[in-house]
mmCIF file of C-alpha atoms in Angstrom:
data_model
loop_
_atom_site.group_PDB
_atom_site.id
_atom_site.type_symbol
_atom_site.label_atom_id
_atom_site.label_comp_id
_atom_site.label_asym_id
_atom_site.label_seq_id
_atom_site.Cartn_x
_atom_site.Cartn_y
_atom_site.Cartn_z
ATOM 1 C CA MET A 1 -34.703 -18.373 30.332
ATOM 2 C CA THR A 2 -35.697 -21.186 32.989
ATOM 3 C CA THR A 3 -36.982 -24.188 31.203
ATOM 4 C CA PHE A 4 -38.799 -27.012 33.859
ATOM 5 C CA ASP A 5 -39.036 -30.641 31.686
ATOM 6 C CA ALA A 6 -42.001 -32.902 33.081
ATOM 7 C CA ARG A 7 -41.093 -35.247 30.182
ATOM 8 C CA PRO A 8 -42.668 -38.964 32.330
ATOM 9 C CA GLN A 9 -39.621 -40.822 33.031
ATOM 10 C CA ALA A 10 -38.905 -37.552 35.325
ATOM 11 C CA ALA A 11 -39.345 -38.452 39.366
ATOM 12 C CA ILE A 12 -42.077 -36.831 40.709
ATOM 13 C CA GLY A 13 -41.528 -33.061 41.213
ATOM 14 C CA SER A 14 -40.413 -31.538 37.889
ATOM 15 C CA ARG A 15 -40.477 -28.037 39.232
ATOM 16 C CA PRO A 16 -39.552 -27.340 42.291
ATOM 17 C CA PRO A 17 -41.243 -26.243 45.938
ATOM 18 C CA ILE A 18 -42.059 -22.903 45.588
ATOM 19 C CA TRP A 19 -39.838 -22.131 47.901
ATOM 20 C CA LEU A 20 -36.419 -23.112 46.969
ATOM 21 C CA SER A 21 -38.216 -22.432 43.221
ATOM 22 C CA SER A 22 -37.252 -18.745 44.462
ATOM 23 C CA ILE A 23 -34.437 -18.843 45.793
ATOM 24 C CA LEU A 24 -32.809 -20.474 42.641
ATOM 25 C CA LEU A 25 -34.338 -18.572 40.109
ATOM 26 C CA ASP A 26 -33.683 -15.036 41.966
ATOM 27 C CA GLY A 27 -30.156 -16.130 42.993
ATOM 28 C CA ARG A 28 -30.970 -15.411 46.772
ATOM 29 C CA ALA A 29 -30.233 -16.477 49.836
ATOM 30 C CA GLY A 30 -31.755 -18.303 52.264
ATOM 31 C CA GLU A 31 -31.849 -18.537 55.766
ATOM 32 C CA CYS A 32 -30.041 -21.854 55.813
ATOM 33 C CA ASP A 33 -28.312 -21.234 53.029
ATOM 34 C CA ALA A 34 -24.570 -22.989 52.297
ATOM 35 C CA VAL A 35 -22.346 -23.605 49.211
ATOM 36 C CA PHE A 36 -19.910 -25.983 48.215
ATOM 37 C CA PRO A 37 -17.881 -25.115 45.217
ATOM 38 C CA PHE A 38 -15.583 -27.526 43.658
ATOM 39 C CA HIS A 39 -12.882 -26.606 41.966
ATOM 40 C CA GLN A 40 -12.741 -27.364 38.273
ATOM 41 C CA ARG A 41 -9.572 -29.773 37.810
ATOM 42 C CA THR A 42 -10.517 -31.809 40.755
ATOM 43 C CA ALA A 43 -14.768 -32.263 39.769
ATOM 44 C CA LEU A 44 -14.542 -34.815 37.412
ATOM 45 C CA GLU A 45 -12.431 -37.307 40.890
ATOM 46 C CA PRO A 46 -14.790 -39.622 42.246
ATOM 47 C CA ALA A 47 -12.856 -37.791 45.774
ATOM 48 C CA CYS A 48 -15.503 -35.283 45.328
ATOM 49 C CA VAL A 49 -18.207 -37.119 45.604
ATOM 50 C CA SER A 50 -16.806 -37.918 50.062
ATOM 51 C CA THR A 51 -16.270 -34.523 49.904
ATOM 52 C CA ALA A 52 -19.403 -33.956 48.985
ATOM 53 C CA ARG A 53 -20.358 -36.012 51.504
ATOM 54 C CA ARG A 54 -18.198 -34.629 54.489
ATOM 55 C CA PHE A 55 -19.522 -30.672 53.357
ATOM 56 C CA VAL A 56 -23.562 -32.340 53.758
ATOM 57 C CA ASP A 57 -21.933 -33.506 57.319
ATOM 58 C CA GLN A 58 -20.662 -30.636 58.548
ATOM 59 C CA THR A 59 -23.175 -28.577 57.134
ATOM 60 C CA LEU A 60 -26.321 -30.288 58.758
ATOM 61 C CA THR A 61 -24.238 -31.063 61.965
ATOM 62 C CA SER A 62 -24.163 -27.256 62.480
ATOM 63 C CA TRP A 63 -27.039 -26.676 61.624
ATOM 64 C CA GLY A 64 -28.351 -29.081 64.155
ATOM 65 C CA ALA A 65 -30.396 -31.415 61.811
ATOM 66 C CA LEU A 66 -28.483 -34.747 62.213
ATOM 67 C CA GLU A 67 -31.732 -36.479 61.556
ATOM 68 C CA VAL A 68 -31.349 -35.916 57.557
ATOM 69 C CA ALA A 69 -27.372 -36.081 57.267
ATOM 70 C CA LEU A 70 -27.631 -39.835 56.295
ATOM 71 C CA ASP A 71 -30.754 -39.667 53.690
ATOM 72 C CA ALA A 72 -29.148 -36.393 52.436
ATOM 73 C CA GLN A 73 -25.446 -37.819 52.428
ATOM 74 C CA LEU A 74 -26.455 -40.246 49.968
ATOM 75 C CA VAL A 75 -28.806 -37.769 47.993
ATOM 76 C CA VAL A 76 -25.840 -36.183 47.335
ATOM 77 C CA SER A 77 -22.874 -39.074 46.619
ATOM 78 C CA GLU A 78 -26.024 -39.855 43.877
ATOM 79 C CA LEU A 79 -26.095 -36.692 41.924
ATOM 80 C CA VAL A 80 -22.384 -35.578 42.178
ATOM 81 C CA THR A 81 -21.819 -38.897 40.647
ATOM 82 C CA ASN A 82 -24.660 -38.059 38.487
ATOM 83 C CA ALA A 83 -22.700 -34.942 37.978
ATOM 84 C CA MET A 84 -18.669 -36.499 36.958
ATOM 85 C CA ARG A 85 -20.510 -39.059 34.763
ATOM 86 C CA HIS A 86 -22.876 -37.360 32.653
ATOM 87 C CA GLY A 87 -22.976 -33.295 34.104
ATOM 88 C CA GLY A 88 -19.261 -32.804 32.387
ATOM 89 C CA GLY A 89 -17.924 -32.389 36.614
ATOM 90 C CA ALA A 90 -19.791 -31.175 39.378
ATOM 91 C CA ALA A 91 -19.659 -27.378 39.604
ATOM 92 C CA GLN A 92 -21.337 -26.629 43.265
ATOM 93 C CA LEU A 93 -22.924 -28.552 46.227
ATOM 94 C CA ARG A 94 -26.362 -25.636 48.018
ATOM 95 C CA LEU A 95 -27.998 -26.842 51.046
ATOM 96 C CA LEU A 96 -30.711 -24.557 51.388
ATOM 97 C CA SER A 97 -33.407 -25.224 54.591
ATOM 98 C CA HIS A 98 -36.617 -24.002 54.931
ATOM 99 C CA GLY A 99 -38.417 -25.442 57.265
ATOM 100 C CA PRO A 100 -38.492 -28.932 58.136
ATOM 101 C CA GLU A 101 -37.357 -29.993 54.439
ATOM 102 C CA LEU A 102 -33.747 -29.867 52.809
ATOM 103 C CA ALA A 103 -33.019 -29.388 49.202
ATOM 104 C CA CYS A 104 -29.949 -30.225 47.348
ATOM 105 C CA VAL A 105 -28.873 -28.752 44.770
ATOM 106 C CA VAL A 106 -26.122 -30.036 42.334
ATOM 107 C CA SER A 107 -25.172 -27.852 39.195
ATOM 108 C CA ASP A 108 -22.483 -29.215 36.698
ATOM 109 C CA HIS A 109 -21.983 -28.520 33.249
ATOM 110 C CA SER A 110 -23.872 -29.846 30.592
ATOM 111 C CA ARG A 111 -27.897 -29.239 29.865
ATOM 112 C CA THR A 112 -28.935 -32.550 29.220
ATOM 113 C CA VAL A 113 -31.201 -33.589 31.683
ATOM 114 C CA PRO A 114 -30.585 -36.482 34.216
ATOM 115 C CA VAL A 115 -33.463 -39.765 33.756
ATOM 116 C CA ALA A 116 -34.248 -42.660 35.708
ATOM 117 C CA ALA A 117 -32.680 -45.355 34.489
ATOM 118 C CA ALA A 118 -34.470 -49.250 34.363
ATOM 119 C CA PRO A 119 -31.208 -51.290 34.831
ATOM 120 C CA ASP A 120 -31.772 -54.676 35.080
ATOM 121 C CA VAL A 121 -30.597 -57.477 37.398
ATOM 122 C CA PHE A 122 -27.113 -57.807 36.455
ATOM 123 C CA SER A 123 -26.633 -53.718 35.857
ATOM 124 C CA GLU A 124 -23.971 -52.488 37.110
ATOM 125 C CA PHE A 125 -25.028 -48.648 37.193
ATOM 126 C CA GLY A 126 -28.383 -47.261 36.789
ATOM 127 C CA ARG A 127 -30.149 -47.281 40.634
ATOM 128 C CA GLY A 128 -28.908 -43.764 41.821
ATOM 129 C CA LEU A 129 -31.857 -41.352 40.543
ATOM 130 C CA ARG A 130 -34.433 -44.528 41.584
ATOM 131 C CA LEU A 131 -32.636 -44.104 45.331
ATOM 132 C CA VAL A 132 -32.901 -40.001 44.605
ATOM 133 C CA ASP A 133 -36.638 -41.069 44.174
ATOM 134 C CA ALA A 134 -37.582 -43.450 46.676
ATOM 135 C CA LEU A 135 -35.067 -40.725 49.532
ATOM 136 C CA CYS A 136 -36.890 -37.017 48.644
ATOM 137 C CA THR A 137 -39.942 -36.333 47.974
ATOM 138 C CA ALA A 138 -39.435 -34.497 45.108
ATOM 139 C CA TRP A 139 -36.756 -33.900 43.023
ATOM 140 C CA GLY A 140 -36.300 -32.814 39.550
ATOM 141 C CA TRP A 141 -33.757 -30.091 37.281
ATOM 142 C CA LEU A 142 -33.706 -26.648 36.118
ATOM 143 C CA SER A 143 -31.892 -25.360 32.954
ATOM 144 C CA PRO A 144 -31.146 -21.728 34.514
ATOM 145 C CA GLY A 145 -29.166 -20.932 30.816
ATOM 146 C CA GLY A 146 -25.868 -21.052 29.538
ATOM 147 C CA ALA A 147 -24.549 -24.975 29.249
ATOM 148 C CA ARG A 148 -25.499 -25.975 32.787
ATOM 149 C CA LYS A 149 -28.438 -26.826 34.624
ATOM 150 C CA LEU A 150 -29.015 -27.643 38.938
ATOM 151 C CA VAL A 151 -30.355 -30.355 39.619
ATOM 152 C CA TRP A 152 -32.646 -30.340 42.575
ATOM 153 C CA ALA A 153 -33.343 -32.945 46.046
ATOM 154 C CA VAL A 154 -35.744 -31.995 48.458
ATOM 155 C CA LEU A 155 -35.698 -34.429 51.797
ATOM 156 C CA ALA A 156 -38.246 -33.995 54.053
ATOM 157 C CA GLY A 157 -37.297 -33.445 57.993
#
């Protein structure tokens, strides 16, 4: 069973766009679809964030989508870091392009929903999802079953 959590702490879109939802829930490939599986041994190491950024750069270069590359790298960095810190490690990064939109999807090993924190000025952490919210047209999560979740973010091209 898939659940959509629409609590007020969620960002702009708690439901993915129809095109993304159909791909993620039906398990089919998109037109431009790239998957990077994280190795279980390194999914909790900080180096996996830079590996994810390189994957984004290489993929978007091959797709000719360089105009969103920097924003996508930043969004993926935040999603992978959250998966490491709060989700038991990143399991997979998936990039999907549909027309002018790019979706970044990170799966992790937890059903704990992401919550955008309200850090004070002296907080060292807690601004990542607010940054994702500012850069993306929508973001949210899916709990497709089992002990995992998919956190997705859509950028406009």
